[in-house]
Short mmCIF file of N, CA and C in Angstrom, two decimals:
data_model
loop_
_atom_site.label_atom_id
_atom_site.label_comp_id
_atom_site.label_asym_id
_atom_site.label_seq_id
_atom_site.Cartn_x
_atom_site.Cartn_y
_atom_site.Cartn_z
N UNK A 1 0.84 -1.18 0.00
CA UNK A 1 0.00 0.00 0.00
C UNK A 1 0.89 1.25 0.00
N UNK A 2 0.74 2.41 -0.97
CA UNK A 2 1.23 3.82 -1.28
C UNK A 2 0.98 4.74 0.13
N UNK A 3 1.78 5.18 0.60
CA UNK A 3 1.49 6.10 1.33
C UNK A 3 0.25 7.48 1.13
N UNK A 4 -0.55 7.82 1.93
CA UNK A 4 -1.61 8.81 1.42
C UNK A 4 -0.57 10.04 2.01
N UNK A 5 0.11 10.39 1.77
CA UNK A 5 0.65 11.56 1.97
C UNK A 5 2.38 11.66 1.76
N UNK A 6 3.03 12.69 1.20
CA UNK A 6 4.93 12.91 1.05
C UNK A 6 4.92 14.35 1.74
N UNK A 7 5.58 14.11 2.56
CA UNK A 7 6.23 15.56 3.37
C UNK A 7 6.90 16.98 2.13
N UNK A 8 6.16 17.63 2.55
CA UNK A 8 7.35 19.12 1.80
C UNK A 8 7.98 19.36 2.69
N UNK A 9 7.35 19.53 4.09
CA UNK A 9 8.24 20.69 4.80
C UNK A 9 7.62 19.97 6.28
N UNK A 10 8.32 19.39 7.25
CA UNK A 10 7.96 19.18 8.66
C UNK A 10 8.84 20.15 9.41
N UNK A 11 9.67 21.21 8.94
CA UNK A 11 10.46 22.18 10.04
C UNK A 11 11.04 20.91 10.85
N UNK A 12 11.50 20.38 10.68
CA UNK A 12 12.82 19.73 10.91
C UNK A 12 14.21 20.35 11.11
N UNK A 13 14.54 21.21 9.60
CA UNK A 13 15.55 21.09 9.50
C UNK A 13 16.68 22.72 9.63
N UNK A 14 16.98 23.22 10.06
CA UNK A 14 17.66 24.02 10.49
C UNK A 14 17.02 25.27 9.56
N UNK A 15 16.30 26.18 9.70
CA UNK A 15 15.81 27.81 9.09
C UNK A 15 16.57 28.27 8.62
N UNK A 16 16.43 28.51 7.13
CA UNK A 16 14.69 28.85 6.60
C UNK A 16 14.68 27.07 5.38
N UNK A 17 15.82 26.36 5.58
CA UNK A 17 16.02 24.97 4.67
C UNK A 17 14.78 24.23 4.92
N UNK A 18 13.99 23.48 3.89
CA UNK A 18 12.18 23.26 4.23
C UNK A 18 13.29 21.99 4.11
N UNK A 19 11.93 20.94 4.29
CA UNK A 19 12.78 19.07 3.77
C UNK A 19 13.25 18.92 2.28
N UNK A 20 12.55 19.49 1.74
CA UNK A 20 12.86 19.52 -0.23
C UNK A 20 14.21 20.00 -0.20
N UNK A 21 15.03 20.70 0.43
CA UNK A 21 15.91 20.99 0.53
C UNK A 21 15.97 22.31 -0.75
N UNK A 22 15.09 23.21 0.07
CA UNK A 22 14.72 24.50 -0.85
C UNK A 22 14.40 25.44 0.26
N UNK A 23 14.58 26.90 0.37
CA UNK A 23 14.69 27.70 1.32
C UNK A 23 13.45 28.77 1.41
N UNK A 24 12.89 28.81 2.41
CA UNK A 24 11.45 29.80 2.61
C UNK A 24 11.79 30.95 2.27
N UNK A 25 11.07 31.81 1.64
CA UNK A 25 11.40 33.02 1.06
C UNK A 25 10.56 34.06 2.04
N UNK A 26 10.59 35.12 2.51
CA UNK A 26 9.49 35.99 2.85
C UNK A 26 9.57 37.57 1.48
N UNK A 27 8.27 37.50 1.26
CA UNK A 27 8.21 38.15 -0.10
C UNK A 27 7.13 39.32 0.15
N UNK A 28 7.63 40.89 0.22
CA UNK A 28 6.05 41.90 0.37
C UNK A 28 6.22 42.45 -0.80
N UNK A 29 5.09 43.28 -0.61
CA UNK A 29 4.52 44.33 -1.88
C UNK A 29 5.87 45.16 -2.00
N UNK A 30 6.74 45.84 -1.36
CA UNK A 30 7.95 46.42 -1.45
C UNK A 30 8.66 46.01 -2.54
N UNK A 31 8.13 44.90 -3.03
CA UNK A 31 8.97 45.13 -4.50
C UNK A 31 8.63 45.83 -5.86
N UNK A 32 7.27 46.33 -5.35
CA UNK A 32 6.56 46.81 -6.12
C UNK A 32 6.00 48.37 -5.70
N UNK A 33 7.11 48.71 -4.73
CA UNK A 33 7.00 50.28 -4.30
C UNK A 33 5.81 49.99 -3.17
N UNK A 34 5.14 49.25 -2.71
CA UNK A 34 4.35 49.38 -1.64
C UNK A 34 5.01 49.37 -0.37
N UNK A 35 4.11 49.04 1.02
CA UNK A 35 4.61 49.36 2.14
C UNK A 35 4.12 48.43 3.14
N UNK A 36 3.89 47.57 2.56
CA UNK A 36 3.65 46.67 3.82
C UNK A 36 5.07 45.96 4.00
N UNK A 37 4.21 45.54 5.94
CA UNK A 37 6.04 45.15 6.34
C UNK A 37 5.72 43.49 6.88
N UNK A 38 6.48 42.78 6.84
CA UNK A 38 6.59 41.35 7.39
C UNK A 38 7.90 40.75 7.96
N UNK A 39 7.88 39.84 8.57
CA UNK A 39 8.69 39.18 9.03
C UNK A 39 8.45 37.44 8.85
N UNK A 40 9.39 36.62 8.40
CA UNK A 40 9.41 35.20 8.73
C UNK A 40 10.33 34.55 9.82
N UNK A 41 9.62 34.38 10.74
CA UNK A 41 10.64 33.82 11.84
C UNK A 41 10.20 32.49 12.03
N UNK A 42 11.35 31.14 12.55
CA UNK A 42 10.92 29.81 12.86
C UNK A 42 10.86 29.69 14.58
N UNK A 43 9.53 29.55 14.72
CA UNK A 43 9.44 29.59 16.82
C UNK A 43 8.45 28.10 16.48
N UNK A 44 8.04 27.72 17.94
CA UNK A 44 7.05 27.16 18.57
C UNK A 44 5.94 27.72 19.12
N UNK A 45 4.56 26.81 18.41
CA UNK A 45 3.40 28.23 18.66
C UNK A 45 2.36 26.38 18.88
N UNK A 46 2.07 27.05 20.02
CA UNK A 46 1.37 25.56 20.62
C UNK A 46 1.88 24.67 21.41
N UNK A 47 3.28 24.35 21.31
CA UNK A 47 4.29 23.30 21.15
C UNK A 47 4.30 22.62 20.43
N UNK A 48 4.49 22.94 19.01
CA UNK A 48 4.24 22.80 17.36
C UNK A 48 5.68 23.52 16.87
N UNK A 49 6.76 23.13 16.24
CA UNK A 49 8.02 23.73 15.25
C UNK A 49 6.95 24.48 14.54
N UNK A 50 7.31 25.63 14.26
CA UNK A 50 6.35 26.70 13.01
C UNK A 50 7.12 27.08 12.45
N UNK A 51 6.73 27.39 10.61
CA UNK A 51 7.03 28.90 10.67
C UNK A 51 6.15 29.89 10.26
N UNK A 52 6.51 30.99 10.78
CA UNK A 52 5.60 31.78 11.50
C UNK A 52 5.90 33.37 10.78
N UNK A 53 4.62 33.55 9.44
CA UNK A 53 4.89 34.78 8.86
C UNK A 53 3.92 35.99 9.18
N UNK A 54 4.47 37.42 9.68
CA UNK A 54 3.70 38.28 11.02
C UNK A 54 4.06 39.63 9.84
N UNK A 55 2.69 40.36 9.84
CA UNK A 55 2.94 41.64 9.54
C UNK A 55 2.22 42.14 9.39
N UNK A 56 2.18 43.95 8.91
CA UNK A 56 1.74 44.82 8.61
C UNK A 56 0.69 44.66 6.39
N UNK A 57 -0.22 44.21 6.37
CA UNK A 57 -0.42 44.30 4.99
C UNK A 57 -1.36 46.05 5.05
N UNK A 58 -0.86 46.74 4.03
CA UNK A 58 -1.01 48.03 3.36
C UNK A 58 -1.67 48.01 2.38
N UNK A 59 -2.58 48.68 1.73
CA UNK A 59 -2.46 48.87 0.16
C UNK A 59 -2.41 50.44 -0.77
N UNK A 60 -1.49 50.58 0.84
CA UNK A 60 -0.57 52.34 0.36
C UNK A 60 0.17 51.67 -0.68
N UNK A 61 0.48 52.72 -1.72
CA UNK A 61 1.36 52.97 -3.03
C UNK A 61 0.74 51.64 -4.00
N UNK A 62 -0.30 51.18 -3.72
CA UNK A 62 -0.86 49.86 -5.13
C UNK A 62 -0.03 48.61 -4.52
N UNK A 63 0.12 48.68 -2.94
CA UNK A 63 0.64 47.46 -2.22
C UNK A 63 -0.81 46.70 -1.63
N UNK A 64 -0.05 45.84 -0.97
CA UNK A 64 -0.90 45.12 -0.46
C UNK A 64 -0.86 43.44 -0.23
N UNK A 65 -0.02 43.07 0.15
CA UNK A 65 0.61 41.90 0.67
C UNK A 65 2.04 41.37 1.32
N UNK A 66 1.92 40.53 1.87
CA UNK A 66 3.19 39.68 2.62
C UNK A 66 3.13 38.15 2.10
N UNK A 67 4.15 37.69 2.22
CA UNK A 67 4.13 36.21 1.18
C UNK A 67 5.18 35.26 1.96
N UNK A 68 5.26 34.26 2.24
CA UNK A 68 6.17 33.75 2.51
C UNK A 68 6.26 32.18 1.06
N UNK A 69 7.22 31.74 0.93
CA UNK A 69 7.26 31.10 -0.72
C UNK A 69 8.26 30.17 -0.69
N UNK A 70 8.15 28.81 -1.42
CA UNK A 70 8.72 27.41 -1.18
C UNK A 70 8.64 27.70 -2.73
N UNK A 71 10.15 27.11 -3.15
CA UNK A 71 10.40 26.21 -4.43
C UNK A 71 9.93 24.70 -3.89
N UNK A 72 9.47 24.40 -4.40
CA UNK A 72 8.97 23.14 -4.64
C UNK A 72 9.67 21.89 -5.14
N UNK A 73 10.88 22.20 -5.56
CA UNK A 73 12.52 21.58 -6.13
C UNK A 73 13.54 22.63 -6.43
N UNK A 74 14.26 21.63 -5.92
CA UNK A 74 15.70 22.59 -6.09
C UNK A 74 16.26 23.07 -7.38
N UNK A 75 17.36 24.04 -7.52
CA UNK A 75 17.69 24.78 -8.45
C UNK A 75 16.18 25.51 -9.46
N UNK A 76 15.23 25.92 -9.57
CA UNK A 76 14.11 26.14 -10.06
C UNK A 76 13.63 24.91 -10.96
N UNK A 77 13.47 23.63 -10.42
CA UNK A 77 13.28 22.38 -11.55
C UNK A 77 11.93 22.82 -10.94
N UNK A 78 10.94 21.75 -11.20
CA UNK A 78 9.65 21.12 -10.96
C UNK A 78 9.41 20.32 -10.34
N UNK A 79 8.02 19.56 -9.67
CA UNK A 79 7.64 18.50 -9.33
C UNK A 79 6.64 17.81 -9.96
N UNK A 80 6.77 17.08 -10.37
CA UNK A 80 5.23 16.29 -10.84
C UNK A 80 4.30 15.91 -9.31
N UNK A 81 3.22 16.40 -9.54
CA UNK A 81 2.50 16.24 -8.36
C UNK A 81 1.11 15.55 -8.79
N UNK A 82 1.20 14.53 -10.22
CA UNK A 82 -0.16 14.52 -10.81
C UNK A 82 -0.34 13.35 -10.09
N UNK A 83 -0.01 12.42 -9.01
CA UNK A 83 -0.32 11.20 -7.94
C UNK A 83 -0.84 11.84 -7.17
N UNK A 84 -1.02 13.11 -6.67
CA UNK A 84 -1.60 13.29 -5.64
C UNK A 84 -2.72 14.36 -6.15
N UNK A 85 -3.53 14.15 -4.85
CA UNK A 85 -4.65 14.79 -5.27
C UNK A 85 -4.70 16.38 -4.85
N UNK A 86 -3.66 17.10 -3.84
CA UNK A 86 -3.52 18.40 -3.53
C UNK A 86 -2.64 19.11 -2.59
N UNK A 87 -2.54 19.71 -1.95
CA UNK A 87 -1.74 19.86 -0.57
C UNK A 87 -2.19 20.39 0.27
N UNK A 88 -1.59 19.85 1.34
CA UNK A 88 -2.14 19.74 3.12
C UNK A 88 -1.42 21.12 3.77
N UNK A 89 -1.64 21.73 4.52
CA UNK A 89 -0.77 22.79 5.11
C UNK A 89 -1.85 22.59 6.81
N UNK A 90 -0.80 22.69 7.52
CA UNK A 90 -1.19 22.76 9.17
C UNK A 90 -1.17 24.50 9.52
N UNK A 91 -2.16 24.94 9.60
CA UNK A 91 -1.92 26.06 10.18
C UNK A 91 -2.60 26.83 11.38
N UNK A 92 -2.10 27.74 11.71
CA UNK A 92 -2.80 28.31 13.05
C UNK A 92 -2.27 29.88 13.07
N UNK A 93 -3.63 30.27 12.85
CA UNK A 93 -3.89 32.05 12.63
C UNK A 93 -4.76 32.57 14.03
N UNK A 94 -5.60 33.53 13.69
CA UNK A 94 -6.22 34.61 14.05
C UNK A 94 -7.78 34.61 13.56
N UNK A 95 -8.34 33.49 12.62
CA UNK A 95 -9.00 33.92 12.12
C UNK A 95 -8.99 34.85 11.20
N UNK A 96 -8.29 34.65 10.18
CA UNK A 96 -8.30 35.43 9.42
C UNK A 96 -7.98 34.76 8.00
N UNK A 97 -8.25 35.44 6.67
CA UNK A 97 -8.47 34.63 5.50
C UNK A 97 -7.05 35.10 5.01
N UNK A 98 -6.30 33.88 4.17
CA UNK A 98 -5.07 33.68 3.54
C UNK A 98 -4.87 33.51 2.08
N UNK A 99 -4.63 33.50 0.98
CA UNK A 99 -4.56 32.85 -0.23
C UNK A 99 -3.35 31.53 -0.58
N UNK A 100 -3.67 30.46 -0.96
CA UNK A 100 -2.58 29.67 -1.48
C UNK A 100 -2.23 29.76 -3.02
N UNK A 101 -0.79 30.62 -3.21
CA UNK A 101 -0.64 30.44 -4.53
C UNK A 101 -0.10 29.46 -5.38
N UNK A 102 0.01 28.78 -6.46
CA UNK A 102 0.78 27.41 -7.08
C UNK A 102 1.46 28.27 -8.42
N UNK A 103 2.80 28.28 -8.29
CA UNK A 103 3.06 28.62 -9.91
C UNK A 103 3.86 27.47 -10.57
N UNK A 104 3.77 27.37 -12.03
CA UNK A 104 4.38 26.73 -13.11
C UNK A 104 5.39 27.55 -13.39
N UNK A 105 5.86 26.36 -14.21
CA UNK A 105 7.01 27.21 -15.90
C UNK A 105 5.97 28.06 -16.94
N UNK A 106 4.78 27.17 -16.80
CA UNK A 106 4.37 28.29 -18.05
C UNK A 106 3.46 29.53 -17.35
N UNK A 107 4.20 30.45 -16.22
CA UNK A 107 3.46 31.67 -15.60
C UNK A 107 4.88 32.48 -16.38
N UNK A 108 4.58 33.20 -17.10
CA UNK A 108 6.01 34.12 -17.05
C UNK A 108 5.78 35.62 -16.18
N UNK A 109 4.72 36.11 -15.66
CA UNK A 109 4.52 37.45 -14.98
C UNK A 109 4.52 36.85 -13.46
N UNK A 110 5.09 38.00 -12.32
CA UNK A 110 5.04 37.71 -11.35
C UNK A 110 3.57 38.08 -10.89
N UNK A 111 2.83 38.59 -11.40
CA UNK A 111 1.43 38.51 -10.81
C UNK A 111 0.32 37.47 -11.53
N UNK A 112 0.77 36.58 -11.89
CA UNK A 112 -0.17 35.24 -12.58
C UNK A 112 -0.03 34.09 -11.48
N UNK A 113 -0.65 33.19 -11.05
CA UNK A 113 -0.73 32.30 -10.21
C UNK A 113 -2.26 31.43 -10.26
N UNK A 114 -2.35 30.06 -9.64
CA UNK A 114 -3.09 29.72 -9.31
C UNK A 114 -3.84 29.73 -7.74
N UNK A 115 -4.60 30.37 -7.56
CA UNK A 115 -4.86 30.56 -5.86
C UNK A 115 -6.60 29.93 -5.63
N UNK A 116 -6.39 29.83 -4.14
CA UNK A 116 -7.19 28.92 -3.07
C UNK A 116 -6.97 29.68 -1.82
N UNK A 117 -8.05 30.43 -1.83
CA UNK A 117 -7.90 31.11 -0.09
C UNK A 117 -8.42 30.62 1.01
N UNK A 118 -8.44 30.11 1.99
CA UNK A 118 -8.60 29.66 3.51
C UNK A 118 -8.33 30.27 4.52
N UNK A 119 -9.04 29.98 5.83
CA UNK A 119 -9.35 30.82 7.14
C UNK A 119 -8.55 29.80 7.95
N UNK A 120 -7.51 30.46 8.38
CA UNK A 120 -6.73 30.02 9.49
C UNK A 120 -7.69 30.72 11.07
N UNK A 121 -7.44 29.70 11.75
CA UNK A 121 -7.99 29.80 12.87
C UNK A 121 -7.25 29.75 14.03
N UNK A 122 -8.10 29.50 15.76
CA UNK A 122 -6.58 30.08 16.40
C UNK A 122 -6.83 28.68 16.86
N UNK A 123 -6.64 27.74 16.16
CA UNK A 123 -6.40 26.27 16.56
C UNK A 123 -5.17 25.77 15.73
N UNK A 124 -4.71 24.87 15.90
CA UNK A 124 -3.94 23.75 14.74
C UNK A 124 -5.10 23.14 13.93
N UNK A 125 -5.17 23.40 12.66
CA UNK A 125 -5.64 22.77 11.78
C UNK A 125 -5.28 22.38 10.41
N UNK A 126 -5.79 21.42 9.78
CA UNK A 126 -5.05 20.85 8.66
C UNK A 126 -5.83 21.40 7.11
N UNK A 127 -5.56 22.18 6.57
CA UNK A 127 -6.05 22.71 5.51
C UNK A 127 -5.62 22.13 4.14
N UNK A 128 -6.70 21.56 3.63
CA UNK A 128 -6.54 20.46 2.26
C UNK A 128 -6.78 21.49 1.16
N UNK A 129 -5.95 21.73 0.31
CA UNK A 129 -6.10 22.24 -1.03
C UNK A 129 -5.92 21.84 -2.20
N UNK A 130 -7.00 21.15 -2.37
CA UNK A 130 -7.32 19.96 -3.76
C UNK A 130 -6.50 20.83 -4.88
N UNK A 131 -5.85 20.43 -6.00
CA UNK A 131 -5.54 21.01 -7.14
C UNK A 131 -6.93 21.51 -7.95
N UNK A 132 -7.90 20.96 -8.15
CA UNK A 132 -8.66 20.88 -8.93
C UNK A 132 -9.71 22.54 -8.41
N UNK A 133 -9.26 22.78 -7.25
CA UNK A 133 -10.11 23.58 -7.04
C UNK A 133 -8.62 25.35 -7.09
N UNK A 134 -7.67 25.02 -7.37
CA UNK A 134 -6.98 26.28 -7.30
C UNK A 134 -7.57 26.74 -8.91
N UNK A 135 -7.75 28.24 -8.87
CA UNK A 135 -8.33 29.00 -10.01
C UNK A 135 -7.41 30.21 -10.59
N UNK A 136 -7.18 29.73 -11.99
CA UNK A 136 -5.99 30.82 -12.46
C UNK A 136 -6.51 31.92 -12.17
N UNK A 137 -5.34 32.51 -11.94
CA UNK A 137 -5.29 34.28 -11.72
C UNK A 137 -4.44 34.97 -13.10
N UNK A 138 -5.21 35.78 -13.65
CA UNK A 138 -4.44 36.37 -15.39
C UNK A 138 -3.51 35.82 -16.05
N UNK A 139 -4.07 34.65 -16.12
CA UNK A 139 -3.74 33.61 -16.82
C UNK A 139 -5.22 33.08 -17.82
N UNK A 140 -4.75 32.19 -19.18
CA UNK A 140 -5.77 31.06 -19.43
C UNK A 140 -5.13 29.91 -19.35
N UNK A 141 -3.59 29.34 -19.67
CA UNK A 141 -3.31 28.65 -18.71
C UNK A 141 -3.90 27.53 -17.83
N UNK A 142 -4.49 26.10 -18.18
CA UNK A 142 -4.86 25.45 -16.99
C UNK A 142 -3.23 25.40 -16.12
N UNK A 143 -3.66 24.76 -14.84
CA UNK A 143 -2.91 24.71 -14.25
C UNK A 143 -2.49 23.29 -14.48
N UNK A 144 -0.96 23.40 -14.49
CA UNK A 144 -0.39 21.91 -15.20
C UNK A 144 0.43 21.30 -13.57
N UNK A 145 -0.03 20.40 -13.24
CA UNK A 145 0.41 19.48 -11.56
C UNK A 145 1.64 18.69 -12.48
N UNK A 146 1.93 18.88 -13.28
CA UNK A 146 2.71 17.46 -13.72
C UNK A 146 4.15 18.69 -13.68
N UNK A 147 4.17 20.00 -13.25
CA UNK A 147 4.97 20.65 -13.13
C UNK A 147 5.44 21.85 -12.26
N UNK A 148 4.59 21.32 -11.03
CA UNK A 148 4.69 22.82 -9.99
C UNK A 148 5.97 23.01 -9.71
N UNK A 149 5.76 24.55 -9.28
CA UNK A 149 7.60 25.15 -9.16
C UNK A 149 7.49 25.64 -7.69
N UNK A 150 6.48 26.21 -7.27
CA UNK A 150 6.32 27.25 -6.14
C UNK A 150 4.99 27.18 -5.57
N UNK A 151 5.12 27.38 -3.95
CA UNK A 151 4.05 27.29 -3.06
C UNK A 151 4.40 28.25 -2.89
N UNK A 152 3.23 29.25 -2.67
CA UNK A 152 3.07 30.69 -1.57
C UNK A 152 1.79 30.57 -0.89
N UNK A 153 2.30 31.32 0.45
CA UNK A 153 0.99 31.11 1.54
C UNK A 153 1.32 33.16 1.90
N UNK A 154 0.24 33.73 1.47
CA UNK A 154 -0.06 35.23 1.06
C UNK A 154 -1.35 35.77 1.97
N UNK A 155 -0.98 36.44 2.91
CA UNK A 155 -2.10 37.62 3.85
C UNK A 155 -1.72 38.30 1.83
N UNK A 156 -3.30 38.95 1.91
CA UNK A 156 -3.45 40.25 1.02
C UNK A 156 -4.85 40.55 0.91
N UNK A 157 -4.99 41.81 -0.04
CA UNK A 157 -5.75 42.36 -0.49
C UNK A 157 -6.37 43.07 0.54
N UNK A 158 -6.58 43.23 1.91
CA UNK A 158 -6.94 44.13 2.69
C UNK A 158 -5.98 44.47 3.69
N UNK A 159 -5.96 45.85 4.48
CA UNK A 159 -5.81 46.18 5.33
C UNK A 159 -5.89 45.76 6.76
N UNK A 160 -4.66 44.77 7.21
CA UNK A 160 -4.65 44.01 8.15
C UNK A 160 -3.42 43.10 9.19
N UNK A 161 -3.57 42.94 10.19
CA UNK A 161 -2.08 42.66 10.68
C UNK A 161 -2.25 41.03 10.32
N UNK A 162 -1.53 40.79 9.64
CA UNK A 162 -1.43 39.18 9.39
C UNK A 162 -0.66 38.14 10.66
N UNK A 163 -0.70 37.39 10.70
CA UNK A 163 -0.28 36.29 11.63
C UNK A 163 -0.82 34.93 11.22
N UNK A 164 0.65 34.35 10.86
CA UNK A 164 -0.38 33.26 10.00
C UNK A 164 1.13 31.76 10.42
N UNK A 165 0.73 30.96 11.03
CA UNK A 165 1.63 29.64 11.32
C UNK A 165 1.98 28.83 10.72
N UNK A 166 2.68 27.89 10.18
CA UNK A 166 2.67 26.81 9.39
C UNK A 166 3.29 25.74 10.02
N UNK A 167 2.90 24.72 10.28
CA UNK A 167 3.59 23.58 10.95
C UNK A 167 3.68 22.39 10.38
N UNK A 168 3.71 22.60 8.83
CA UNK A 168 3.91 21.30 8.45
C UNK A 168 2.85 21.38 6.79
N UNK A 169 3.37 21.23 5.95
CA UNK A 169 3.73 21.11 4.59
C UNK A 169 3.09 19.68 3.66
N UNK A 170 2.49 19.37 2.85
CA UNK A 170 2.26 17.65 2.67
C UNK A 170 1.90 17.84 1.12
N UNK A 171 2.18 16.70 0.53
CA UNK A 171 1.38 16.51 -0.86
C UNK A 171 0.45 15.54 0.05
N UNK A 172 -0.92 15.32 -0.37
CA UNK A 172 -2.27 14.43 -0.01
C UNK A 172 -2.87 14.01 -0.76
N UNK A 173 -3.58 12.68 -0.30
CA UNK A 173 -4.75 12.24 -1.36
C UNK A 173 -3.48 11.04 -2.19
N UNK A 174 -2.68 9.92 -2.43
CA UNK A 174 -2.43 9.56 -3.59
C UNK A 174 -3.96 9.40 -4.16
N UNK A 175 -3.25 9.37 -5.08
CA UNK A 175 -3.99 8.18 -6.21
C UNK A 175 -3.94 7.15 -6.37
N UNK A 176 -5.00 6.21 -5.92
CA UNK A 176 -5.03 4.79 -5.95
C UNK A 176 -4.37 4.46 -4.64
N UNK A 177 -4.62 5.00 -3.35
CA UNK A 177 -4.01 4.72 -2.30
C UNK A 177 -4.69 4.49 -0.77
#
């Protein structure tokens, strides 16, 4: 029997290195002249390894987000992820709503993505994000699993202090498992 689940990221392994052996990025609107501010730090929130992305989202100067962001394989390759049916993320917020972004090789703009937004809560919970349900963003583009490059987990679009946990990373669902 196939395992129903492959680890991305259990924070194991020494910050910001995920298990893929690919490094957490923290990413704001500041690259784009805005002003929101963030931080990614790795603590314990529960008695849970996290990591743990905290900030200010703005949408002074046409800003308006904080990002924290996983290559998905090393050197910018891909993963085929078409065995599984989506990904798992453990998280623990505020109550408050998040977006999950997925990009390919074939996104060439940094504002194209596939996203899935969810309400982190102030519990540990396990948030399933089927592929089938992430919806291109200015793109036509389906979204191709037989080649993801990048996970982002994104506070945006409003005015708000983000606080958002992650304790653990998963592809879910095989297929045929």
């Amino acid at each position: 029997m196939s395992p129903s689940s492959a680890v991305i990221d259990d924070f194991s392994r020494d910050h910001p290195l995920a298990t893929v052996s690919t490094n957490w990025r923290l990413i704001t609107d500041r690259v784009m002249g805005g002003v929101s501010q963030g931080t990614m730090m790795r603590e314990t929130v529960v008695g849970r390894p996290a990591l743990r992305m905290r900030g200010d989202v703005s949408l002074e100067n046409n800003g308006g987000f904080i990002q924290v962001a996983l290559d998905l394989a090393p050197n910018g390759g891909t993963v085929d992820a078409s065995t599984w049916h989506g990904i798992e993320v453990d998280v623990f917020g505020q109550s408050e709503e998040y977006s999950a972004r997925l990009r390919t090789p074939d996104l060439t703009e940094s504002w194209q993505s596939y996203r899935q937004s969810f309400v982190a809560e102030p519990w540990w919970q396990t948030i399933q994000l089927a592929f089938e349900r992430f919806l291109p963003h200015r793109t036509n583009t389906p979204l191709d699993i037989h080649r993801l490059r990048r996970l982002g987990l994104v506070a945006i679009g409003r005015t708000f202090s983000a606080d958002l946990a992650i304790g653990g990373v998963r592809y879910f669902g095989r297929a045929g498992g």
